Amino acid sequence: MRAALSPVELVHLLGEVGAYGVNFHDNDLVPIDATAAERDQIVRDFKAALAATGLVVPMATTNLFGDPAFKDGAFTSNDPQVRAYALQKTMHAIDLGVECGASIYVFWGGREGAESDAAKDPVEGLKRFREALNFLCAYVKDQGYTLKFALEPKPNEPRGDIYLATVGHALALINTLDHAEMVGLNPEVAHETMAGLNFLHGVAQAWDAGKLFHIDLNDQAPGRYDQDFRFGAVNPKNAFFLVKFLEDVGYDGSRHFDAHAYRTEDYEGVKDFARGCMRTYLILKEKAQRWNADGEIQALLAEIKAGDQAPIVYSAGAASELKAHSFDRLALGARGLPYERLDQLTVEVLLGVR
Amino acid sequence: MRAALSPVELVHLLGEVGAYGVNFHDNDLVPIDATAAERDQIVRDFKAALAATGLVVPMATTNLFGDPAFKDGAFTSNDPQVRAYALQKTMHAIDLGVECGASIYVFWGGREGAESDAAKDPVEGLKRFREALNFLCAYVKDQGYTLKFALEPKPNEPRGDIYLATVGHALALINTLDHAEMVGLNPEVAHETMAGLNFLHGVAQAWDAGKLFHIDLNDQAPGRYDQDFRFGAVNPKNAFFLVKFLEDVGYDGSRHFDAHAYRTEDYEGVKDFARGCMRTYLILKEKAQRWNADGEIQALLAEIKAGDQAPIVYSAGAASELKAHSFDRLALGARGLPYERLDQLTVEVLLGVR
Amino acid sequence: MRAALSPVELVHLLGEVGAYGVNFHDNDLVPIDATAAERDQIVRDFKAALAATGLVVPMATTNLFGDPAFKDGAFTSNDPQVRAYALQKTMHAIDLGVECGASIYVFWGGREGAESDAAKDPVEGLKRFREALNFLCAYVKDQGYTLKFALEPKPNEPRGDIYLATVGHALALINTLDHAEMVGLNPEVAHETMAGLNFLHGVAQAWDAGKLFHIDLNDQAPGRYDQDFRFGAVNPKNAFFLVKFLEDVGYDGSRHFDAHAYRTEDYEGVKDFARGCMRTYLILKEKAQRWNADGEIQALLAEIKAGDQAPIVYSAGAASELKAHSFDRLALGARGLPYERLDQLTVEVLLGVR
Amino acid sequence: MRAALSPVELVHLLGEVGAYGVNFHDNDLVPIDATAAERDQIVRDFKAALAATGLVVPMATTNLFGDPAFKDGAFTSNDPQVRAYALQKTMHAIDLGVECGASIYVFWGGREGAESDAAKDPVEGLKRFREALNFLCAYVKDQGYTLKFALEPKPNEPRGDIYLATVGHALALINTLDHAEMVGLNPEVAHETMAGLNFLHGVAQAWDAGKLFHIDLNDQAPGRYDQDFRFGAVNPKNAFFLVKFLEDVGYDGSRHFDAHAYRTEDYEGVKDFARGCMRTYLILKEKAQRWNADGEIQALLAEIKAGDQAPIVYSAGAASELKAHSFDRLALGARGLPYERLDQLTVEVLLGVR
């Protein structure tokens, strides 16, 4: 609904609103049919815009979904020629990303899936995905790049079902890779929320596994098309818990606002949108600090955790002793837990009334 | 809506409809407040019913959700006394399951979650789950049991959000356990489908990881309360692909129909329901064989896979060569893939008209 | 998970937290198998508790879902005896409600639906629902009661699919009743949100039709089991727009908090929960006033509505003129609409930072 | 992913696969910026193609969503110029549709909605929608056209929330129109299913109200983006109940397959897809006849309906008598209803094994 901006114009728009960096798909920057000379000129112009604005490129990725060649997938296509072409395109795009300074390389397999499970074997799909990632990890290491990979899961759209539907499925695949240590996650609010999952829980599991390499912040109503709304625009309470988590654990990667302004906006509105994403994050960060400093909230947390202790480490003796222990089941069940009070105070911090 | 049956009555009902086995939660068999003598009598009667009917107990599990003590979780409760009690209860229930012949022990963490992320730290939740599983794995090994564990994921209900929401999240957790080799999955149709995920894809990933230890078959509409309908009752096409997968890969574990008859039924209706689960599985198994033997379907599959080849193994030379290769992108994009035809023929096999 | 309170205890609990009124199902107050004498004693005690606390009974309703007789529906049961019994039970419950002062009578057809569309004809279901409502409207008029009916839609749970799934479906049915003027809606946040619908839009349509007779306030995540959480606990932004609407249009019916405290709570926690519902409503009401008084927001609204005018009334001449008019389509499309800015300011009012 | 076909080419493709008719949006046939002369030539060519193939045009509609002018809605846009332009465009498109023989005119308000309820008042939205429909009804009557209108509801996409989310909401709006008798529904499988609603129940309510003017047949998984898959491709059991309903009640309107072939297909695949839609409908129609003729199924239905009788008509005497009647509640609750058996037999008819 809006005229497209060139990469250079976009860098200037982002610079104007105070963004830290800019990420891109290869073909956002260099058209798929550009000559080598055109590519080099585009990269020179782009780097000049980066230098002029002070923006950096924390992350890059490959467009493996827009071209009709990828209509049945890239790494998981049934056509071995397409799979080979996807590897080639990604190697070139990795080179481009590294040249522009990216340290994280994202894989979103938008076409890696199926509409009919008659047409594609899901075990074969996983196997092909694994082989492609193994190949590209080896390529990166061989080139001496320090790049890390971040998988971005999504349950569906544009495919009926996409492989690696959630943070969990992607984490599980990583454990089967040759170079699992260089592959992590790029969870996106909208993608987990489409499936109605608690995004924070997925992020927490990625963090627990040491795999939170990058994060895509936006917003989304559950059970719908991929909306990519302004961060915090749909559910500010969920956004609060997410910001609080990232700040509390000391996540030091990018906060990437992978969202789109409403179609109703002109470019002034796009700037409003971009500023809104950043401003809401900072407001929620301040609220997280306030929550952590709130005496009543902290007292409730202390009450909840009262009696907490180190986990019981297994030994034959500990097990025997525990089996013989007499628990007062009814007393355990009768204990009231002040979670309504705690959640209400959280809402009041969020709404700015305490 | 129906009067409850005793365990012995239930065994006889299952025997009458031709079931292979019966699974149970500890308190389905032995009330939570039974004395040791009562427990022993109940087990004797139950074993006698098994012997009389020829049924076996392939799997057992613990009820860690029904008692008020577990209202905020069992292994992940904020109360260390509750966590200890949950370990104790599970050790006793494991002993009971082994005594009855179970070789798979299922963990469904129905209360392991939260309504408010203010009240429970999701990283702490994962840590506690892991510690409990590590303790119990050690217990089983120490007892010399040959039991294997199977985690059963679920996204929500009865908690607002349950930890380990999907097959993917559970697979990822297993990789962080001390004895990952003895822990696998018990995916359930209804649980993945509640989140609108493609159940087959989750099962395929569990299979690919060597972790499909058990499976719970039933049916469910996406985005709703946990329905546990008769296998194939909601979506026979999804059920077809699932049965075809289990048969094609040679899954040799239990096909556990973890479903409930409609509330409208009396016990004759419960038998109709149980027979229906088994009958639909067998009908779909026959259809899977027919699909595999269908000449036109096989010709389409051969066409789809034409040109398939071994994956490109990474070497510096292979990468260079691939980067320099000239692909005919437009030709790759123009190739038609006969997936509509293939899916339509699948529907026609399913509907019994070919 | 908590011991149940008696009706009298509940009235005192509600009085203590400052509630305005109490609503009930017939069998919340009078057990289904009470004698006439028991019923009268219970009603006397209940009225005494009302008098002591100053609470009123704005609304009453019938439990047509708890008893096994209603396992296949009440008004829409396939069994004519059950349909007759449901009419009888509702007449008695209407008498009881009127005796206790209720002016609104709610119909939530929890069992009016099906798991299999083989078992029940949905046209027949609608017809039976209509006949029951026609009968009961006639009964109320004949008794000289001033009672109005309010239908409460819900898409599913405990039935696989419930008839009259949404506010829209219920509004449409009302138009087919003999006494449509005395029948309106009781929309519930959780029920529309389960289906992922925008609750405000449903409420607005009920209001537009003059049918917003009552409202059930709570909270719910989309695409899940019926959660009935504390008002504003899931999504405070949605709650804000709802409160703003009710206050802006001057809705003067009950704000009924039809929610449940988390299972983790004891009765102190239940009071925290009840106070939280009311407090959040009042906080949001104050924010709605602030939004209406915010100069920048009002300036944006004025800009958005600039050029607004009366609708074009049809006449042959107006149509001809309009057909011949030359519109500048490109200019219309190029106009930027500052909705991102407006929504961001709304978020900032909500978060208390302006 | 496929090169577009011209209207004439499309008519020939549809003729080749044996379709009965073709429907169109105004700009599918005539580009939005065509001159009058171009328009007339296009219409002549199109009519020639119709004549050559024997296809008819049962239905036409307006594209009020593709042009940036409609980015914030057409009839409900905040901009009165846009609303006027939408009326103009629709009058011209109605003329075009009537010229091509259409007797049904569909309104799908794809952009009639909002992403933020701060930006648009939902009561105002309904009011504007009503005014536009009133204007256009008057136009049609004034022109002497016999055209009937059919509203096509949808919950979301491309807007965050679309007004008139479901069949129910649209039916309710119709009751508020000046010429309600000429306005009905065009329910679409995918649109109701996106919201997880039972499509059959919506269709049944439209039928009950005499408002099933047209129907859009395709398929869709709940809780996802608008998929528009081949009829029966997602859930053949739901499709069966729908076909059975349309055939049983004698629906005599169009069966419009408003679906899209997978992106993987070339034009041979598009023909496979189109043939598959029609073939699956006919297969299910045959199965509906078989179900109706199945002795065991009919015996179960007779058992279910045993004792059925005319509804109790209200009179003071009938009410008194009913209030005094003694029901055997426990016996009513204990009656078993053979719905599992009935649904299993339905599955077996569907799967072609009886």
PDB file of N, CA and C in Angstrom, chain C residues 42-87:
ATOM      1  N   ILE C  42     -33.803 -21.907  52.749  1.00  0.00           N
ATOM      2  CA  ILE C  42     -32.582 -21.411  52.082  1.00  0.00           C
ATOM      3  C   ILE C  42     -32.806 -20.002  51.558  1.00  0.00           C
ATOM      4  N   VAL C  43     -33.951 -19.770  50.951  1.00  0.00           N
ATOM      5  CA  VAL C  43     -34.240 -18.443  50.392  1.00  0.00           C
ATOM      6  C   VAL C  43     -34.328 -17.410  51.514  1.00  0.00           C
ATOM      7  N   ARG C  44     -34.953 -17.784  52.628  1.00  0.00           N
ATOM      8  CA  ARG C  44     -35.017 -16.848  53.770  1.00  0.00           C
ATOM      9  C   ARG C  44     -33.616 -16.475  54.260  1.00  0.00           C
ATOM     10  N   ASP C  45     -32.763 -17.494  54.431  1.00  0.00           N
ATOM     11  CA  ASP C  45     -31.403 -17.241  54.919  1.00  0.00           C
ATOM     12  C   ASP C  45     -30.633 -16.368  53.919  1.00  0.00           C
ATOM     13  N   PHE C  46     -30.834 -16.651  52.669  1.00  0.00           N
ATOM     14  CA  PHE C  46     -30.127 -15.917  51.617  1.00  0.00           C
ATOM     15  C   PHE C  46     -30.562 -14.453  51.616  1.00  0.00           C
ATOM     16  N   LYS C  47     -31.869 -14.240  51.703  1.00  0.00           N
ATOM     17  CA  LYS C  47     -32.384 -12.864  51.714  1.00  0.00           C
ATOM     18  C   LYS C  47     -31.899 -12.116  52.953  1.00  0.00           C
ATOM     19  N   ALA C  48     -31.787 -12.821  54.060  1.00  0.00           N
ATOM     20  CA  ALA C  48     -31.269 -12.187  55.281  1.00  0.00           C
ATOM     21  C   ALA C  48     -29.820 -11.749  55.059  1.00  0.00           C
ATOM     22  N   ALA C  49     -29.048 -12.610  54.383  1.00  0.00           N
ATOM     23  CA  ALA C  49     -27.649 -12.252  54.111  1.00  0.00           C
ATOM     24  C   ALA C  49     -27.589 -11.052  53.172  1.00  0.00           C
ATOM     25  N   LEU C  50     -28.489 -11.007  52.191  1.00  0.00           N
ATOM     26  CA  LEU C  50     -28.549  -9.843  51.282  1.00  0.00           C
ATOM     27  C   LEU C  50     -28.849  -8.581  52.083  1.00  0.00           C
ATOM     28  N   ALA C  51     -29.844  -8.682  52.959  1.00  0.00           N
ATOM     29  CA  ALA C  51     -30.241  -7.516  53.746  1.00  0.00           C
ATOM     30  C   ALA C  51     -29.085  -7.066  54.644  1.00  0.00           C
ATOM     31  N   ALA C  52     -28.389  -8.037  55.215  1.00  0.00           N
ATOM     32  CA  ALA C  52     -27.303  -7.706  56.148  1.00  0.00           C
ATOM     33  C   ALA C  52     -26.139  -7.025  55.444  1.00  0.00           C
ATOM     34  N   THR C  53     -25.929  -7.364  54.181  1.00  0.00           N
ATOM     35  CA  THR C  53     -24.752  -6.860  53.468  1.00  0.00           C
ATOM     36  C   THR C  53     -25.094  -5.741  52.504  1.00  0.00           C
ATOM     37  N   GLY C  54     -26.389  -5.592  52.207  1.00  0.00           N
ATOM     38  CA  GLY C  54     -26.781  -4.566  51.239  1.00  0.00           C
ATOM     39  C   GLY C  54     -26.612  -4.993  49.791  1.00  0.00           C
ATOM     40  N   LEU C  55     -26.233  -6.242  49.563  1.00  0.00           N
ATOM     41  CA  LEU C  55     -26.094  -6.705  48.169  1.00  0.00           C
ATOM     42  C   LEU C  55     -27.467  -6.914  47.528  1.00  0.00           C
ATOM     43  N   VAL C  56     -27.505  -6.784  46.217  1.00  0.00           N
ATOM     44  CA  VAL C  56     -28.726  -7.063  45.466  1.00  0.00           C
ATOM     45  C   VAL C  56     -28.474  -8.225  44.507  1.00  0.00           C
ATOM     46  N   VAL C  57     -29.557  -8.741  43.907  1.00  0.00           N
ATOM     47  CA  VAL C  57     -29.469  -9.821  42.916  1.00  0.00           C
ATOM     48  C   VAL C  57     -29.918  -9.258  41.573  1.00  0.00           C
ATOM     49  N   PRO C  58     -28.971  -8.763  40.768  1.00  0.00           N
ATOM     50  CA  PRO C  58     -29.398  -8.175  39.494  1.00  0.00           C
ATOM     51  C   PRO C  58     -29.850  -9.224  38.482  1.00  0.00           C
ATOM     52  N   MET C  59     -29.305 -10.428  38.589  1.00  0.00           N
ATOM     53  CA  MET C  59     -29.523 -11.422  37.523  1.00  0.00           C
ATOM     54  C   MET C  59     -29.590 -12.814  38.123  1.00  0.00           C
ATOM     55  N   ALA C  60     -30.373 -13.671  37.524  1.00  0.00           N
ATOM     56  CA  ALA C  60     -30.401 -15.082  37.919  1.00  0.00           C
ATOM     57  C   ALA C  60     -30.435 -15.938  36.655  1.00  0.00           C
ATOM     58  N   THR C  61     -30.201 -17.231  36.832  1.00  0.00           N
ATOM     59  CA  THR C  61     -30.157 -18.126  35.682  1.00  0.00           C
ATOM     60  C   THR C  61     -30.393 -19.563  36.136  1.00  0.00           C
ATOM     61  N   THR C  62     -30.529 -20.460  35.176  1.00  0.00           N
ATOM     62  CA  THR C  62     -30.813 -21.865  35.461  1.00  0.00           C
ATOM     63  C   THR C  62     -29.588 -22.725  35.183  1.00  0.00           C
ATOM     64  N   ASN C  63     -29.323 -23.667  36.040  1.00  0.00           N
ATOM     65  CA  ASN C  63     -28.298 -24.656  35.733  1.00  0.00           C
ATOM     66  C   ASN C  63     -28.935 -25.750  34.879  1.00  0.00           C
ATOM     67  N   LEU C  64     -28.672 -25.676  33.590  1.00  0.00           N
ATOM     68  CA  LEU C  64     -29.193 -26.670  32.646  1.00  0.00           C
ATOM     69  C   LEU C  64     -28.048 -27.473  32.034  1.00  0.00           C
ATOM     70  N   PHE C  65     -26.971 -27.626  32.817  1.00  0.00           N
ATOM     71  CA  PHE C  65     -25.783 -28.298  32.269  1.00  0.00           C
ATOM     72  C   PHE C  65     -25.165 -29.303  33.252  1.00  0.00           C
ATOM     73  N   GLY C  66     -25.462 -29.171  34.550  1.00  0.00           N
ATOM     74  CA  GLY C  66     -24.734 -29.981  35.529  1.00  0.00           C
ATOM     75  C   GLY C  66     -25.302 -31.382  35.709  1.00  0.00           C
ATOM     76  N   ASP C  67     -26.590 -31.515  35.557  1.00  0.00           N
ATOM     77  CA  ASP C  67     -27.208 -32.807  35.836  1.00  0.00           C
ATOM     78  C   ASP C  67     -27.091 -33.731  34.620  1.00  0.00           C
ATOM     79  N   PRO C  68     -26.847 -35.034  34.841  1.00  0.00           N
ATOM     80  CA  PRO C  68     -26.754 -35.968  33.707  1.00  0.00           C
ATOM     81  C   PRO C  68     -27.980 -35.957  32.791  1.00  0.00           C
ATOM     82  N   ALA C  69     -29.134 -35.535  33.306  1.00  0.00           N
ATOM     83  CA  ALA C  69     -30.306 -35.448  32.430  1.00  0.00           C
ATOM     84  C   ALA C  69     -30.024 -34.559  31.218  1.00  0.00           C
ATOM     85  N   PHE C  70     -29.131 -33.584  31.403  1.00  0.00           N
ATOM     86  CA  PHE C  70     -28.875 -32.610  30.335  1.00  0.00           C
ATOM     87  C   PHE C  70     -27.629 -32.936  29.513  1.00  0.00           C
ATOM     88  N   LYS C  71     -27.174 -34.180  29.578  1.00  0.00           N
ATOM     89  CA  LYS C  71     -25.918 -34.516  28.910  1.00  0.00           C
ATOM     90  C   LYS C  71     -25.986 -34.287  27.404  1.00  0.00           C
ATOM     91  N   ASP C  72     -27.157 -34.324  26.816  1.00  0.00           N
ATOM     92  CA  ASP C  72     -27.299 -34.044  25.374  1.00  0.00           C
ATOM     93  C   ASP C  72     -28.078 -32.748  25.138  1.00  0.00           C
ATOM     94  N   GLY C  73     -28.054 -31.862  26.095  1.00  0.00           N
ATOM     95  CA  GLY C  73     -28.767 -30.603  25.924  1.00  0.00           C
ATOM     96  C   GLY C  73     -29.998 -30.537  26.800  1.00  0.00           C
ATOM     97  N   ALA C  74     -30.530 -29.342  26.917  1.00  0.00           N
ATOM     98  CA  ALA C  74     -31.736 -29.117  27.707  1.00  0.00           C
ATOM     99  C   ALA C  74     -32.854 -28.754  26.727  1.00  0.00           C
ATOM    100  N   PHE C  75     -32.903 -27.509  26.283  1.00  0.00           N
ATOM    101  CA  PHE C  75     -33.933 -27.092  25.318  1.00  0.00           C
ATOM    102  C   PHE C  75     -33.776 -27.780  23.967  1.00  0.00           C
ATOM    103  N   THR C  76     -32.547 -28.219  23.648  1.00  0.00           N
ATOM    104  CA  THR C  76     -32.305 -28.815  22.331  1.00  0.00           C
ATOM    105  C   THR C  76     -32.035 -30.315  22.417  1.00  0.00           C
ATOM    106  N   SER C  77     -32.251 -30.916  23.580  1.00  0.00           N
ATOM    107  CA  SER C  77     -32.055 -32.363  23.707  1.00  0.00           C
ATOM    108  C   SER C  77     -32.896 -33.101  22.667  1.00  0.00           C
ATOM    109  N   ASN C  78     -32.383 -34.231  22.220  1.00  0.00           N
ATOM    110  CA  ASN C  78     -33.183 -35.078  21.332  1.00  0.00           C
ATOM    111  C   ASN C  78     -34.360 -35.727  22.060  1.00  0.00           C
ATOM    112  N   ASP C  79     -34.315 -35.707  23.376  1.00  0.00           N
ATOM    113  CA  ASP C  79     -35.348 -36.379  24.174  1.00  0.00           C
ATOM    114  C   ASP C  79     -36.422 -35.365  24.601  1.00  0.00           C
ATOM    115  N   PRO C  80     -37.673 -35.523  24.142  1.00  0.00           N
ATOM    116  CA  PRO C  80     -38.709 -34.524  24.467  1.00  0.00           C
ATOM    117  C   PRO C  80     -38.985 -34.431  25.971  1.00  0.00           C
ATOM    118  N   GLN C  81     -38.763 -35.531  26.692  1.00  0.00           N
ATOM    119  CA  GLN C  81     -38.933 -35.485  28.146  1.00  0.00           C
ATOM    120  C   GLN C  81     -37.912 -34.540  28.781  1.00  0.00           C
ATOM    121  N   VAL C  82     -36.694 -34.575  28.277  1.00  0.00           N
ATOM    122  CA  VAL C  82     -35.650 -33.688  28.803  1.00  0.00           C
ATOM    123  C   VAL C  82     -35.987 -32.239  28.461  1.00  0.00           C
ATOM    124  N   ARG C  83     -36.470 -32.003  27.267  1.00  0.00           N
ATOM    125  CA  ARG C  83     -36.842 -30.634  26.885  1.00  0.00           C
ATOM    126  C   ARG C  83     -37.952 -30.114  27.803  1.00  0.00           C
ATOM    127  N   ALA C  84     -38.934 -30.983  28.102  1.00  0.00           N
ATOM    128  CA  ALA C  84     -40.028 -30.568  28.986  1.00  0.00           C
ATOM    129  C   ALA C  84     -39.501 -30.309  30.405  1.00  0.00           C
ATOM    130  N   TYR C  85     -38.617 -31.183  30.857  1.00  0.00           N
ATOM    131  CA  TYR C  85     -38.045 -31.006  32.195  1.00  0.00           C
ATOM    132  C   TYR C  85     -37.240 -29.703  32.269  1.00  0.00           C
ATOM    133  N   ALA C  86     -36.547 -29.368  31.207  1.00  0.00           N
ATOM    134  CA  ALA C  86     -35.761 -28.129  31.184  1.00  0.00           C
ATOM    135  C   ALA C  86     -36.677 -26.904  31.268  1.00  0.00           C
ATOM    136  N   LEU C  87     -37.806 -26.957  30.579  1.00  0.00           N
ATOM    137  CA  LEU C  87     -38.788 -25.857  30.681  1.00  0.00           C
ATOM    138  C   LEU C  87     -39.305 -25.751  32.122  1.00  0.00           C
TER     139      LEU C  87
END
